[in-house]
Amino acid sequence: MYTYENKIRTRLYLTFLVWTSVLHPVAYAPSSHKRLHPEHSLLHPQPNDLNLWNLDGTARFRDGVLNLVPSKTYKTGLAWSGIPVDYCNWEVNIKFSIQSDSYYPGDGWAMFYTEEPITKRVDNPSMTTMGGPDDYKGLAIIYDSYDNNYKADGYFPRVYPVLLNGDYKQRHYDNGFNQRPYSCYYDCTNDQCHLRFEYWNRTIWMASMRWNGEVVCYHYSYNVALPPGGYFSFTALNDYYYETVDIIEFKVEEILDGTECFERDGQKPKWDHYTY
């Protein structure tokens, strides 16, 4: 149960996190007590059981990485894990590469943690979240290469999380402008980068980093409901413009010293929107 004591502890930790991130630009984890879950991970360069992942569209494994889309127009790739996450607090580290010689890169990619596995790609750019559904129930971490809103929210590429509970659809036409808690400019075109995301004690924390660990931007939201039993998946979409998207490594770890699975108002955990 998420108690008042846990809330105070979380806020103190977040205050410490902000100040240490300002004074020393590296990403801090809430705990060093973690357990690797290889059944949900794609480790590099170690061998992986690729039979645990399902592929659709242009997604394929090549040279030890997951290639979601090649540098060609109108391509969609999907990869999903069929094994549910049976733990409550977790951290993911995503190392990825974006390569493009297009005038604009596009369109982007996303990692999902959803109540049901995403098993079908969506090719229509106006009805998709980077090749995935726009009516998902859960979390999407989106690397958005192309601005659909004509710089109304800053320069692109940008990275941002979106949480949906099934009542609304992801808005592609304005980059989910009012559906996301934050976004930041994060250009990894023709480069390799590193995203770190933690869900710990009903708080999400995300750091967008360079390959060497330098933090470009970070964000947190608390009072977030992401219950166990969800599924991880990746999607990517090329429309008129194009880029190659490679997931070099996807490392999933359980955070062992988090609270037990929460209850809210005496009910079982449920998907929810973010709140500050």
CSV table of C-alpha atoms in Angstrom, one decimal:
chain,number,residue,atom,x,y,z
A,1,MET,CA,0.0,0.0,0.0
A,2,TYR,CA,1.3,3.5,-0.9
A,3,THR,CA,1.4,5.1,2.6
A,4,TYR,CA,2.1,8.7,3.6
A,5,GLU,CA,5.5,7.6,4.8
A,6,ASN,CA,6.3,6.2,1.3
A,7,LYS,CA,5.1,9.4,-0.3
A,8,ILE,CA,7.4,11.5,1.9
A,9,ARG,CA,10.3,9.1,1.2
A,10,THR,CA,9.7,9.3,-2.5
A,11,ARG,CA,9.6,13.1,-2.5
A,12,LEU,CA,12.8,13.3,-0.5
A,13,TYR,CA,14.5,11.0,-2.9
A,14,LEU,CA,13.3,13.1,-5.9
A,15,THR,CA,14.6,16.2,-4.3
A,16,PHE,CA,18.0,14.5,-3.8
A,17,LEU,CA,17.8,13.3,-7.4
A,18,VAL,CA,17.2,16.8,-8.8
A,19,TRP,CA,20.0,18.4,-6.9
A,20,THR,CA,22.5,15.6,-7.6
A,21,SER,CA,21.6,15.6,-11.3
A,22,VAL,CA,22.2,19.4,-11.4
A,23,LEU,CA,25.6,19.2,-9.6
A,24,HIS,CA,26.7,16.0,-11.2
A,25,PRO,CA,25.2,15.1,-14.6
A,26,VAL,CA,24.9,11.3,-14.3
A,27,ALA,CA,21.8,9.1,-13.9
A,28,TYR,CA,21.1,7.9,-10.3
A,29,ALA,CA,19.1,4.7,-9.6
A,30,PRO,CA,16.8,4.4,-6.6
A,31,SER,CA,18.5,1.2,-5.6
A,32,SER,CA,21.4,-1.0,-6.3
A,33,HIS,CA,19.4,-4.1,-5.3
A,34,LYS,CA,18.2,-5.3,-8.6
A,35,ARG,CA,17.6,-8.6,-10.3
A,36,LEU,CA,18.2,-9.1,-14.1
A,37,HIS,CA,15.3,-10.6,-16.0
A,38,PRO,CA,16.8,-12.1,-19.2
A,39,GLU,CA,13.4,-13.4,-20.3
A,40,HIS,CA,12.3,-9.8,-20.9
A,41,SER,CA,15.7,-8.5,-22.0
A,42,LEU,CA,17.7,-8.3,-25.2
A,43,LEU,CA,21.3,-8.2,-24.0
A,44,HIS,CA,24.3,-7.2,-26.0
A,45,PRO,CA,26.6,-8.8,-27.0
A,46,GLN,CA,25.5,-11.9,-25.0
A,47,PRO,CA,23.3,-14.4,-26.8
A,48,ASN,CA,19.5,-14.2,-26.3
A,49,ASP,CA,16.7,-16.6,-26.6
A,50,LEU,CA,15.1,-14.9,-29.7
A,51,ASN,CA,12.2,-17.4,-29.5
A,52,LEU,CA,10.9,-15.3,-26.6
A,53,TRP,CA,10.2,-12.4,-29.0
A,54,ASN,CA,7.7,-12.1,-31.8
A,55,LEU,CA,8.3,-10.0,-34.9
A,56,ASP,CA,6.1,-8.4,-37.5
A,57,GLY,CA,6.6,-6.1,-40.5
A,58,THR,CA,10.2,-5.2,-41.2
A,59,ALA,CA,11.5,-6.0,-37.6
A,60,ARG,CA,14.3,-8.6,-37.6
A,61,PHE,CA,17.4,-9.6,-35.6
A,62,ARG,CA,20.7,-8.9,-37.4
A,63,ASP,CA,24.3,-8.6,-36.2
A,64,GLY,CA,23.2,-9.0,-32.6
A,65,VAL,CA,20.7,-6.1,-32.5
A,66,LEU,CA,17.0,-5.7,-33.1
A,67,ASN,CA,16.5,-3.7,-36.4
A,68,LEU,CA,12.9,-2.3,-36.3
A,69,VAL,CA,12.9,-0.5,-39.7
A,70,PRO,CA,15.5,0.1,-42.5
A,71,SER,CA,16.2,3.4,-44.2
A,72,LYS,CA,13.3,3.1,-46.6
A,73,THR,CA,10.0,4.9,-46.9
A,74,TYR,CA,6.6,3.6,-45.7
A,75,LYS,CA,8.0,0.8,-43.4
A,76,THR,CA,6.7,-0.4,-40.1
A,77,GLY,CA,8.3,-2.8,-37.6
A,78,LEU,CA,7.0,-4.5,-34.4
A,79,ALA,CA,8.6,-6.7,-31.8
A,80,TRP,CA,6.8,-7.9,-28.7
A,81,SER,CA,7.5,-10.1,-25.7
A,82,GLY,CA,4.9,-12.8,-24.9
A,83,ILE,CA,6.0,-13.1,-21.3
A,84,PRO,CA,4.1,-10.9,-18.8
A,85,VAL,CA,6.0,-8.9,-16.2
A,86,ASP,CA,5.2,-10.5,-12.8
A,87,TYR,CA,7.0,-8.0,-10.6
A,88,CYS,CA,6.0,-4.5,-9.4
A,89,ASN,CA,9.1,-2.2,-9.5
A,90,TRP,CA,11.4,-2.3,-12.5
A,91,GLU,CA,14.1,-0.4,-14.5
A,92,VAL,CA,14.8,-0.6,-18.2
A,93,ASN,CA,17.8,0.6,-20.1
A,94,ILE,CA,17.5,1.0,-23.8
A,95,LYS,CA,20.6,1.6,-26.0
A,96,PHE,CA,19.6,2.4,-29.5
A,97,SER,CA,20.9,3.8,-32.8
A,98,ILE,CA,19.3,6.1,-35.4
A,99,GLN,CA,20.8,6.4,-38.9
A,100,SER,CA,19.4,8.5,-41.7
A,101,ASP,CA,20.4,10.3,-44.8
A,102,SER,CA,16.9,11.6,-45.4
A,103,TYR,CA,16.3,15.4,-45.4
A,104,TYR,CA,14.2,14.8,-42.3
A,105,PRO,CA,14.4,11.7,-40.2
A,106,GLY,CA,11.2,10.0,-39.5
A,107,ASP,CA,8.9,9.1,-38.1
A,108,GLY,CA,10.2,7.6,-34.8
A,109,TRP,CA,10.0,4.6,-32.5
A,110,ALA,CA,8.3,3.6,-29.2
A,111,MET,CA,8.7,1.2,-26.3
A,112,PHE,CA,5.4,0.1,-24.8
A,113,TYR,CA,4.4,-1.5,-21.4
A,114,THR,CA,0.8,-2.4,-21.9
A,115,GLU,CA,-2.0,-4.4,-20.2
A,116,GLU,CA,-2.2,-6.7,-23.3
A,117,PRO,CA,0.6,-7.6,-25.7
A,118,ILE,CA,0.8,-5.5,-28.9
A,119,THR,CA,0.6,-8.2,-31.6
A,120,LYS,CA,-0.4,-6.2,-34.7
A,121,ARG,CA,1.4,-3.3,-36.3
A,122,VAL,CA,-0.5,-0.2,-37.6
A,123,ASP,CA,0.7,1.1,-41.0
A,124,ASN,CA,-1.6,4.1,-41.3
A,125,PRO,CA,0.4,7.2,-40.0
A,126,SER,CA,-2.7,9.0,-38.9
A,127,MET,CA,-4.0,6.1,-36.7
A,128,THR,CA,-0.8,4.9,-35.1
A,129,THR,CA,1.7,5.5,-32.3
A,130,MET,CA,5.0,4.9,-34.1
A,131,GLY,CA,3.6,1.8,-35.8
A,132,GLY,CA,1.7,0.6,-32.7
A,133,PRO,CA,-2.0,1.2,-31.8
A,134,ASP,CA,-3.2,4.6,-30.7
A,135,ASP,CA,-5.7,3.1,-28.1
A,136,TYR,CA,-3.2,1.2,-25.9
A,137,LYS,CA,-3.7,0.8,-22.2
A,138,GLY,CA,-0.5,1.6,-20.4
A,139,LEU,CA,2.8,3.4,-21.0
A,140,ALA,CA,4.6,4.4,-24.2
A,141,ILE,CA,8.1,5.9,-24.2
A,142,ILE,CA,8.2,7.7,-27.6
A,143,TYR,CA,11.2,8.9,-29.6
A,144,ASP,CA,9.5,11.3,-32.0
A,145,SER,CA,11.7,12.2,-35.0
A,146,TYR,CA,9.3,14.3,-37.0
A,147,ASP,CA,7.2,17.3,-35.9
A,148,ASN,CA,3.6,16.9,-36.9
A,149,ASN,CA,2.6,20.2,-35.1
A,150,TYR,CA,4.9,22.7,-36.9
A,151,LYS,CA,7.2,23.5,-34.0
A,152,ALA,CA,4.4,24.4,-31.7
A,153,ASP,CA,6.2,22.5,-28.9
A,154,GLY,CA,9.9,23.1,-29.9
A,155,TYR,CA,12.5,21.5,-32.1
A,156,PHE,CA,12.6,17.8,-33.0
A,157,PRO,CA,13.5,15.0,-32.5
A,158,ARG,CA,11.9,14.8,-29.0
A,159,VAL,CA,11.5,12.1,-26.4
A,160,TYR,CA,8.5,11.8,-24.0
A,161,PRO,CA,6.3,9.3,-22.1
A,162,VAL,CA,2.6,9.0,-22.5
A,163,LEU,CA,0.2,7.1,-20.2
A,164,LEU,CA,-3.2,6.1,-21.3
A,165,ASN,CA,-5.9,4.2,-19.4
A,166,GLY,CA,-8.1,3.2,-22.4
A,167,ASP,CA,-10.4,6.2,-22.3
A,168,TYR,CA,-8.5,8.2,-24.9
A,169,LYS,CA,-6.5,7.6,-28.0
A,170,GLN,CA,-2.9,8.8,-28.6
A,171,ARG,CA,-3.0,11.9,-30.7
A,172,HIS,CA,-0.5,11.6,-33.5
A,173,TYR,CA,-1.4,14.8,-35.4
A,174,ASP,CA,-0.1,17.1,-32.6
A,175,ASN,CA,2.5,14.7,-31.1
A,176,GLY,CA,0.3,14.1,-28.1
A,177,PHE,CA,0.9,17.7,-27.0
A,178,ASN,CA,-1.6,17.7,-24.1
A,179,GLN,CA,-1.3,14.0,-23.2
A,180,ARG,CA,2.3,13.9,-22.1
A,181,PRO,CA,3.8,15.1,-18.8
A,182,TYR,CA,6.9,16.5,-20.5
A,183,SER,CA,9.1,16.3,-23.6
A,184,CYS,CA,12.6,17.3,-24.3
A,185,TYR,CA,14.8,17.9,-27.4
A,186,TYR,CA,16.9,14.8,-27.9
A,187,ASP,CA,18.6,14.4,-31.2
A,188,CYS,CA,20.2,11.0,-31.7
A,189,THR,CA,20.2,11.1,-35.5
A,190,ASN,CA,23.3,9.3,-36.9
A,191,ASP,CA,24.4,8.5,-33.3
A,192,GLN,CA,23.9,6.0,-30.5
A,193,CYS,CA,22.0,7.0,-27.3
A,194,HIS,CA,20.8,5.6,-24.0
A,195,LEU,CA,17.4,5.9,-22.4
A,196,ARG,CA,16.9,4.9,-18.8
A,197,PHE,CA,13.4,4.5,-17.3
A,198,GLU,CA,12.4,3.5,-13.8
A,199,TYR,CA,9.1,2.6,-12.3
A,200,TRP,CA,9.6,2.5,-8.5
A,201,ASN,CA,7.1,3.0,-5.6
A,202,ARG,CA,4.5,4.4,-8.0
A,203,THR,CA,7.0,7.0,-9.4
A,204,ILE,CA,8.4,7.1,-12.9
A,205,TRP,CA,11.7,8.6,-13.6
A,206,MET,CA,13.3,8.9,-17.1
A,207,ALA,CA,16.8,10.0,-18.1
A,208,SER,CA,17.7,10.7,-21.7
A,209,MET,CA,21.5,10.2,-22.1
A,210,ARG,CA,24.3,10.1,-24.5
A,211,TRP,CA,26.2,6.9,-25.0
A,212,ASN,CA,28.8,7.9,-22.5
A,213,GLY,CA,26.1,8.4,-19.8
A,214,GLU,CA,25.9,12.2,-20.0
A,215,VAL,CA,22.3,13.3,-19.1
A,216,VAL,CA,20.6,15.5,-21.7
A,217,CYS,CA,17.3,15.8,-19.8
A,218,TYR,CA,15.3,14.0,-17.1
A,219,HIS,CA,11.8,13.8,-15.8
A,220,TYR,CA,9.7,12.3,-13.0
A,221,SER,CA,6.0,11.9,-12.2
A,222,TYR,CA,4.5,10.4,-9.0
A,223,ASN,CA,1.2,8.7,-8.1
A,224,VAL,CA,1.4,6.6,-11.3
A,225,ALA,CA,-0.4,3.2,-11.6
A,226,LEU,CA,1.5,0.6,-13.7
A,227,PRO,CA,0.5,-2.7,-12.2
A,228,PRO,CA,2.3,-6.0,-12.9
A,229,GLY,CA,1.2,-8.3,-15.6
A,230,GLY,CA,2.0,-6.0,-18.5
A,231,TYR,CA,4.0,-6.7,-21.7
A,232,PHE,CA,6.9,-5.0,-23.3
A,233,SER,CA,7.0,-4.3,-27.0
A,234,PHE,CA,8.8,-2.0,-29.6
A,235,THR,CA,7.5,-0.4,-32.7
A,236,ALA,CA,9.0,2.0,-35.3
A,237,LEU,CA,7.5,3.8,-38.3
A,238,ASN,CA,8.9,5.4,-41.5
A,239,ASP,CA,6.5,7.5,-43.5
A,240,TYR,CA,7.5,9.8,-46.3
A,241,TYR,CA,10.9,10.4,-44.5
A,242,TYR,CA,12.9,7.5,-43.2
A,243,GLU,CA,15.6,6.3,-40.8
A,244,THR,CA,17.1,3.0,-39.6
A,245,VAL,CA,16.2,2.2,-36.0
A,246,ASP,CA,18.2,-0.4,-34.2
A,247,ILE,CA,17.6,-1.4,-30.6
A,248,ILE,CA,21.2,-2.4,-29.5
A,249,GLU,CA,20.3,-3.5,-26.0
A,250,PHE,CA,17.1,-3.7,-23.9
A,251,LYS,CA,18.0,-4.5,-20.3
A,252,VAL,CA,15.2,-5.2,-17.8
A,253,GLU,CA,15.8,-5.4,-14.1
A,254,GLU,CA,13.5,-5.8,-11.1
A,255,ILE,CA,14.0,-3.3,-8.3
A,256,LEU,CA,14.0,-5.4,-5.2
A,257,ASP,CA,13.6,-2.8,-2.4
A,258,GLY,CA,10.4,-1.2,-3.7
A,259,THR,CA,7.1,-1.4,-1.9
A,260,GLU,CA,4.7,-4.2,-2.5
A,261,CYS,CA,2.2,-3.9,-5.3
A,262,PHE,CA,0.0,-1.0,-4.3
A,263,GLU,CA,-3.7,-0.8,-3.8
A,264,ARG,CA,-5.8,2.3,-4.4
A,265,ASP,CA,-9.0,3.0,-2.4
A,266,GLY,CA,-9.1,-0.7,-1.4
A,267,GLN,CA,-9.3,-1.8,-5.1
A,268,LYS,CA,-6.8,-3.7,-7.1
A,269,PRO,CA,-4.2,-1.8,-9.1
A,270,LYS,CA,-5.5,-0.1,-12.3
A,271,TRP,CA,-4.1,1.8,-15.2
A,272,ASP,CA,-4.2,5.5,-14.7
A,273,HIS,CA,-3.1,8.8,-16.2
A,274,TYR,CA,0.0,10.4,-14.8
A,275,THR,CA,-0.5,13.0,-12.1
A,276,TYR,CA,2.0,15.5,-10.6
